[in-house]
XYZ file of C-alpha atoms in Angstrom:
438
model
C 56.146 14.408 54.716
C 53.744 11.523 54.099
C 55.266 10.875 50.674
C 58.749 10.973 52.227
C 57.635 8.448 54.858
C 56.262 6.229 52.107
C 59.589 6.423 50.234
C 61.571 5.475 53.344
C 59.178 2.592 53.971
C 59.722 1.269 50.448
C 63.497 1.571 50.829
C 63.619 -0.298 54.129
C 61.315 -3.063 52.879
C 63.157 -3.612 49.589
C 66.520 -3.432 51.366
C 65.507 -6.450 53.457
C 65.476 -8.483 50.234
C 68.835 -7.359 48.841
C 71.267 -6.920 51.754
C 71.792 -10.715 52.143
C 73.574 -10.677 48.757
C 76.469 -8.777 50.330
C 76.337 -10.625 53.658
C 76.457 -14.203 52.311
C 80.310 -14.447 52.031
C 80.730 -13.375 55.670
C 77.814 -15.598 56.642
C 79.546 -18.613 55.101
C 82.623 -18.041 57.260
C 80.559 -17.394 60.385
C 78.465 -20.569 60.098
C 81.249 -22.691 58.658
C 79.381 -23.620 55.474
C 80.459 -23.463 51.804
C 79.727 -20.203 49.943
C 77.322 -21.999 47.622
C 75.293 -23.219 50.571
C 75.248 -19.729 52.099
C 73.835 -18.394 48.832
C 70.638 -20.347 49.498
C 69.747 -17.591 51.976
C 69.609 -15.123 49.096
C 67.504 -17.528 47.031
C 65.115 -18.120 49.936
C 64.414 -14.445 50.566
C 63.882 -13.707 46.869
C 61.558 -16.649 46.373
C 59.682 -15.605 49.484
C 59.369 -12.083 48.110
C 57.936 -13.338 44.817
C 55.472 -15.555 46.679
C 54.479 -12.706 48.972
C 53.733 -10.423 46.039
C 51.357 -12.946 44.534
C 49.761 -14.113 47.781
C 49.539 -10.974 49.939
C 49.481 -7.848 47.766
C 45.916 -8.554 46.464
C 44.704 -8.146 50.053
C 45.285 -4.407 49.651
C 41.992 -4.254 47.718
C 40.074 -5.821 50.600
C 41.549 -4.666 53.931
C 42.455 -1.301 55.376
C 45.946 -0.279 54.378
C 47.247 0.931 57.728
C 46.744 -2.252 59.783
C 47.810 -4.397 56.836
C 51.095 -2.520 56.336
C 51.897 -2.352 60.048
C 51.188 -6.059 60.504
C 53.377 -7.098 57.573
C 56.265 -4.918 58.758
C 55.982 -6.319 62.275
C 56.110 -9.885 60.945
C 59.111 -9.005 58.765
C 60.928 -7.522 61.775
C 60.205 -10.664 63.786
C 61.603 -12.787 60.955
C 64.764 -10.669 60.849
C 65.250 -11.131 64.607
C 64.831 -14.893 64.202
C 67.384 -14.845 61.392
C 69.868 -12.941 63.550
C 69.497 -15.550 66.300
C 69.603 -18.581 63.963
C 72.063 -21.221 65.239
C 72.571 -22.799 61.825
C 71.851 -22.573 58.141
C 68.449 -24.358 57.942
C 66.744 -22.074 60.506
C 68.307 -19.077 58.785
C 66.935 -20.152 55.400
C 63.453 -20.613 56.867
C 63.537 -17.224 58.594
C 64.775 -15.564 55.392
C 61.885 -17.006 53.406
C 59.450 -15.640 56.009
C 61.092 -12.208 55.774
C 60.715 -12.234 52.003
C 57.019 -13.118 52.184
C 56.209 -10.394 54.743
C 58.320 -7.531 53.408
C 56.125 -6.922 50.340
C 54.876 -3.533 51.514
C 56.398 -1.542 48.618
C 53.703 -2.570 46.051
C 51.007 -1.939 48.674
C 52.370 1.516 49.454
C 52.500 2.351 45.737
C 48.869 1.444 45.119
C 47.778 3.210 48.318
C 49.597 6.427 47.403
C 48.043 6.352 43.914
C 44.613 6.424 45.553
C 45.446 9.244 47.970
C 46.865 11.813 45.538
C 45.203 13.569 42.573
C 45.625 11.992 39.159
C 47.875 14.805 37.918
C 50.406 14.073 40.719
C 50.553 10.292 40.479
C 53.628 10.304 38.263
C 55.690 12.519 40.575
C 54.666 10.586 43.693
C 55.320 7.198 42.071
C 58.753 8.401 40.987
C 59.571 9.438 44.543
C 58.477 6.074 45.918
C 60.519 4.250 43.309
C 63.550 6.318 44.312
C 63.119 5.032 47.847
C 62.838 1.418 46.658
C 65.922 1.646 44.472
C 67.829 3.441 47.198
C 67.098 0.572 49.554
C 68.141 -1.948 46.909
C 71.472 -0.261 46.166
C 72.471 1.081 49.573
C 71.542 -2.032 51.544
C 74.075 -4.088 49.615
C 76.851 -1.545 50.190
C 76.337 -0.875 53.889
C 75.165 -4.416 54.702
C 78.441 -5.872 53.466
C 80.548 -3.293 55.311
C 78.653 -3.817 58.566
C 78.972 -7.596 58.287
C 82.745 -7.371 57.779
C 83.167 -5.117 60.845
C 80.639 -6.597 63.319
C 79.760 -10.030 61.967
C 76.928 -11.358 59.806
C 74.253 -11.027 62.522
C 74.659 -7.241 62.806
C 72.932 -6.382 59.467
C 69.925 -8.505 60.454
C 69.631 -6.728 63.811
C 69.903 -3.305 62.184
C 67.324 -4.240 59.529
C 64.924 -5.438 62.239
C 65.306 -2.157 64.140
C 64.685 -0.077 61.008
C 61.649 -2.164 60.054
C 60.073 -1.800 63.512
C 60.739 1.963 63.473
C 59.006 2.342 60.137
C 56.058 0.240 61.342
C 55.575 2.507 64.368
C 55.826 5.626 62.188
C 53.166 4.313 59.793
C 50.880 3.385 62.681
C 50.948 7.008 63.848
C 51.023 8.881 60.546
C 48.799 6.983 58.112
C 45.145 7.935 57.654
C 42.445 5.322 58.079
C 42.352 4.741 54.338
C 40.643 1.922 52.541
C 40.439 0.963 48.907
C 37.981 3.193 46.959
C 35.573 0.241 46.526
C 36.589 -2.447 49.069
C 36.360 -5.887 47.514
C 34.218 -8.527 49.210
C 35.611 -11.367 47.154
C 36.991 -14.395 48.893
C 40.728 -14.914 48.975
C 40.881 -17.548 46.174
C 38.801 -15.249 43.995
C 41.253 -12.400 44.632
C 44.146 -14.563 43.438
C 42.201 -15.686 40.373
C 41.344 -12.044 39.627
C 45.027 -11.251 39.182
C 45.297 -13.789 36.375
C 42.024 -12.624 34.843
C 43.218 -9.012 34.779
C 46.258 -10.075 32.780
C 43.943 -11.673 30.256
C 41.416 -8.831 29.976
C 43.494 -5.636 30.361
C 45.696 -4.922 27.302
C 47.417 -1.943 28.940
C 48.363 -4.107 31.912
C 49.909 -6.680 29.576
C 51.854 -3.916 27.840
C 53.321 -2.623 31.093
C 54.133 -6.148 32.286
C 55.906 -7.101 29.051
C 57.836 -3.831 28.833
C 59.080 -4.018 32.414
C 59.809 -7.749 32.332
C 62.025 -7.290 29.269
C 63.972 -4.280 30.573
C 64.272 -5.670 34.111
C 65.570 -8.937 32.660
C 68.353 -7.013 30.927
C 69.031 -5.053 34.113
C 69.362 -8.256 36.149
C 71.521 -9.915 33.494
C 74.011 -7.032 33.572
C 74.185 -6.764 37.355
C 74.606 -10.534 37.715
C 77.386 -10.769 35.146
C 79.218 -7.556 36.091
C 80.416 -9.209 39.302
C 82.011 -11.954 37.217
C 83.634 -9.371 34.948
C 85.037 -7.211 37.756
C 86.465 -10.143 39.684
C 87.731 -11.921 36.568
C 91.068 -11.631 34.796
C 90.098 -8.549 32.763
C 89.855 -6.223 35.774
C 91.143 -8.381 38.650
C 89.228 -6.529 41.398
C 87.726 -7.799 44.630
C 84.102 -8.335 45.608
C 83.994 -4.860 47.154
C 84.160 -3.345 43.685
C 80.602 -4.510 42.982
C 79.343 -2.743 46.103
C 81.239 0.386 45.134
C 79.677 0.311 41.694
C 76.232 -0.019 43.280
C 77.005 2.948 45.530
C 77.961 5.068 42.517
C 74.686 4.141 40.833
C 72.696 5.306 43.854
C 72.738 8.806 42.351
C 70.257 7.586 39.749
C 67.557 7.733 42.451
C 67.276 11.429 41.598
C 65.984 10.689 38.093
C 62.745 8.942 39.039
C 60.855 11.985 40.403
C 61.750 13.835 37.189
C 60.572 10.877 35.112
C 57.307 10.862 37.061
C 56.691 14.529 36.297
C 57.359 13.859 32.622
C 54.785 11.066 32.678
C 52.254 13.514 34.125
C 53.013 15.984 31.321
C 53.643 13.789 28.268
C 52.112 10.397 29.035
C 53.624 6.946 29.685
C 54.438 6.063 26.072
C 56.720 9.058 25.560
C 58.714 8.263 28.711
C 58.838 4.575 27.759
C 60.338 5.468 24.386
C 63.094 7.588 25.955
C 63.774 4.884 28.542
C 64.190 2.171 25.893
C 66.509 4.390 23.856
C 68.598 5.020 26.989
C 68.913 1.274 27.620
C 70.042 0.674 24.022
C 72.724 3.351 24.395
C 73.749 1.722 27.692
C 74.235 -1.607 25.912
C 76.627 0.017 23.437
C 78.601 1.752 26.205
C 78.805 -1.386 28.349
C 80.388 -3.269 25.449
C 83.549 -1.216 26.022
C 83.865 -2.686 29.523
C 85.886 -5.577 28.085
C 88.871 -3.294 27.429
C 89.996 -3.307 31.051
C 91.891 -0.565 32.851
C 90.519 2.913 33.429
C 88.683 2.974 30.099
C 86.856 -0.248 30.844
C 85.903 0.855 34.364
C 84.652 4.199 33.068
C 82.531 2.376 30.493
C 81.038 0.149 33.187
C 80.217 3.128 35.399
C 78.657 5.143 32.561
C 76.829 2.145 31.101
C 75.313 1.005 34.387
C 74.279 4.581 35.167
C 72.446 4.808 31.850
C 70.927 1.369 32.376
C 69.630 2.284 35.839
C 68.144 5.551 34.570
C 66.393 3.788 31.687
C 65.060 0.959 33.820
C 63.788 3.252 36.564
C 62.158 5.746 34.194
C 60.411 2.939 32.335
C 59.188 1.471 35.617
C 57.557 4.781 36.579
C 55.810 5.027 33.201
C 54.576 1.438 33.354
C 53.232 1.834 36.884
C 51.317 5.007 36.018
C 49.786 3.270 33.001
C 48.301 0.512 35.168
C 47.218 2.862 37.981
C 44.864 4.660 35.575
C 42.950 1.494 34.671
C 40.608 0.562 37.536
C 40.881 2.039 41.019
C 38.959 -0.755 42.763
C 41.512 -3.434 41.741
C 44.681 -1.377 42.003
C 46.471 -3.785 44.371
C 45.693 -6.744 42.121
C 47.009 -4.792 39.148
C 50.223 -4.163 41.088
C 50.381 -7.867 41.930
C 50.263 -8.868 38.270
C 52.757 -6.172 37.288
C 55.323 -6.886 40.009
C 55.062 -10.652 39.574
C 55.801 -10.367 35.848
C 58.637 -7.899 36.478
C 60.380 -10.147 39.010
C 59.814 -13.191 36.850
C 61.592 -11.366 34.036
C 64.378 -10.373 36.424
C 64.882 -13.960 37.557
C 65.071 -15.205 33.974
C 67.438 -12.360 33.128
C 69.834 -13.325 35.924
C 69.885 -16.899 34.655
C 70.353 -15.797 31.042
C 73.081 -13.303 31.940
C 75.120 -15.920 33.775
C 74.859 -18.396 30.894
C 75.582 -15.729 28.266
C 78.731 -14.691 30.109
C 79.835 -18.312 30.370
C 79.292 -18.918 26.666
C 80.730 -15.797 25.032
C 81.843 -13.395 27.755
C 80.784 -9.814 28.388
C 79.940 -8.971 24.722
C 77.189 -11.601 24.854
C 75.712 -9.916 27.949
C 75.685 -6.528 26.188
C 74.027 -8.098 23.146
C 71.430 -9.755 25.383
C 70.608 -6.385 26.946
C 70.165 -4.775 23.523
C 67.973 -7.647 22.317
C 65.702 -7.457 25.355
C 65.344 -3.676 25.047
C 64.531 -3.975 21.345
C 61.275 -5.787 22.120
C 59.468 -2.871 23.836
C 61.196 -0.436 21.483
C 59.795 -2.185 18.414
C 56.305 -2.323 19.907
C 56.382 1.400 20.701
C 57.521 2.243 17.159
C 54.743 0.117 15.690
C 52.121 1.805 17.863
C 53.416 5.235 16.950
C 53.238 4.404 13.257
C 49.659 3.190 13.601
C 48.723 6.355 15.470
C 50.258 8.485 12.715
C 48.258 6.595 10.078
C 45.045 7.154 12.027
C 45.779 10.874 12.241
C 46.360 11.213 8.495
C 43.381 9.066 7.499
C 40.695 11.757 8.207
C 42.442 14.130 5.811
C 41.823 11.697 2.961
C 38.220 10.834 3.745
C 36.848 11.409 7.208
C 34.177 8.911 8.222
C 30.726 10.473 7.916
C 31.957 13.309 5.694
C 32.234 13.488 1.930
C 35.003 14.950 -0.126
C 34.677 18.687 -1.034
C 33.103 18.106 -4.487
C 30.852 15.359 -3.144
C 29.849 17.582 -0.218
C 28.898 20.411 -2.593
C 26.805 18.028 -4.652
C 25.183 16.653 -1.496
C 24.260 20.200 -0.397
C 22.825 21.191 -3.804
C 20.906 17.929 -4.380
C 18.131 18.623 -1.815
C 17.561 22.116 -3.232
C 17.269 20.776 -6.798
C 14.916 18.036 -5.664
C 12.695 20.579 -3.910
C 12.520 22.790 -6.966
C 11.621 19.805 -9.138
C 8.742 18.800 -6.847
C 7.366 22.365 -6.626
C 7.425 23.158 -10.368
C 4.436 21.831 -12.455
C 5.272 19.467 -15.288
C 5.557 21.100 -18.691
C 4.405 19.401 -21.852
C 6.861 19.254 -24.657
C 5.849 20.817 -28.024
C 5.821 17.411 -29.649
C 3.260 16.024 -27.191
C 1.043 19.100 -27.574
C 0.994 18.676 -31.358
C -0.181 15.091 -31.000
C -3.054 16.084 -28.694
C -4.236 18.792 -31.105
C -4.041 16.396 -34.018
C -6.132 13.818 -32.203
C -8.952 16.294 -31.670
């Protein structure tokens, strides 16, 4: 039940970041502003979320988790209420930025859960938490847009505030008084500097950050450009088609617990390899989305499903890899990882939009394949090196001689001992000379 509560918490918190994407068209009509100006609300909450990850998540290594999580959720709920009551666009943008900064509880919950469960269960628990986060990301866009169309743009903010407060009260009652295994006494600037230092000194952290940044960039590029494809002349659908596609992809939440169990059994690299291969197959399937009609829609559904499965499975593997490094800095490790992942996602959204404008949907599919090839090539290179290290001892193991050399090495001490024990014998020629001299 605690893990389920953690998953719901992650879903509600992440949903606060993504539901404004579906609400912004209705918001533009309600406030009487252009759609481009209303989109600044989405930008504000995402920039606030990125800033909150870097500025607040490291505090999970210093303060108790329960009061920290409850306080952040309460502040996020207050920001959502202020957004719902905003009389114009500038106050709404400011309130949205505050919501983004305070709703960064998902990385904190992930690092906390990793410290509360045994090592052999971290993969399964992390997969469950990721399912909650992705469920909030996908479902909030679908139901947020529908609620805004029926009851106005303020209704999703009020509902999000109520859900956030409910989760905060549940955590206040259910969470143990847990602290970090070795609470840090570093000052706040030192905590922020530690995040950068960990990126420089931990190779496995850099691996996970690069892998996830590349795949998440491709994920963001596809989901940014697919709206342009669906509403363009090829398919000629409305904006609701994007929400419907996101709702179909919500079934991929079921794959992350399975991926977590596979990480526990086979290790992160094996799951990373399967995830990258899945993303490459998704790129090939998505290329058929340019055909239009039922075939094109089926290709988009199948391709985005494969893409979501690959991205989510790789995220579980990358998180488990960093959670096994150092328990006392787990929140700062999550800070570095999530910051790099969202930086890659932001760049991917920009690149996907420009690729679609330059060469259409085939360029977006090629961009996805190119981004996935980077971690795939690194994994292949590491596997080849590991195979060479395994075969090297068969040729000449360090510290051991070859069979013939080993036999000689074993017989040499015995021969030396016999030589030292036996008295020297005079040769017949030398004896003749001694007799002649007398």
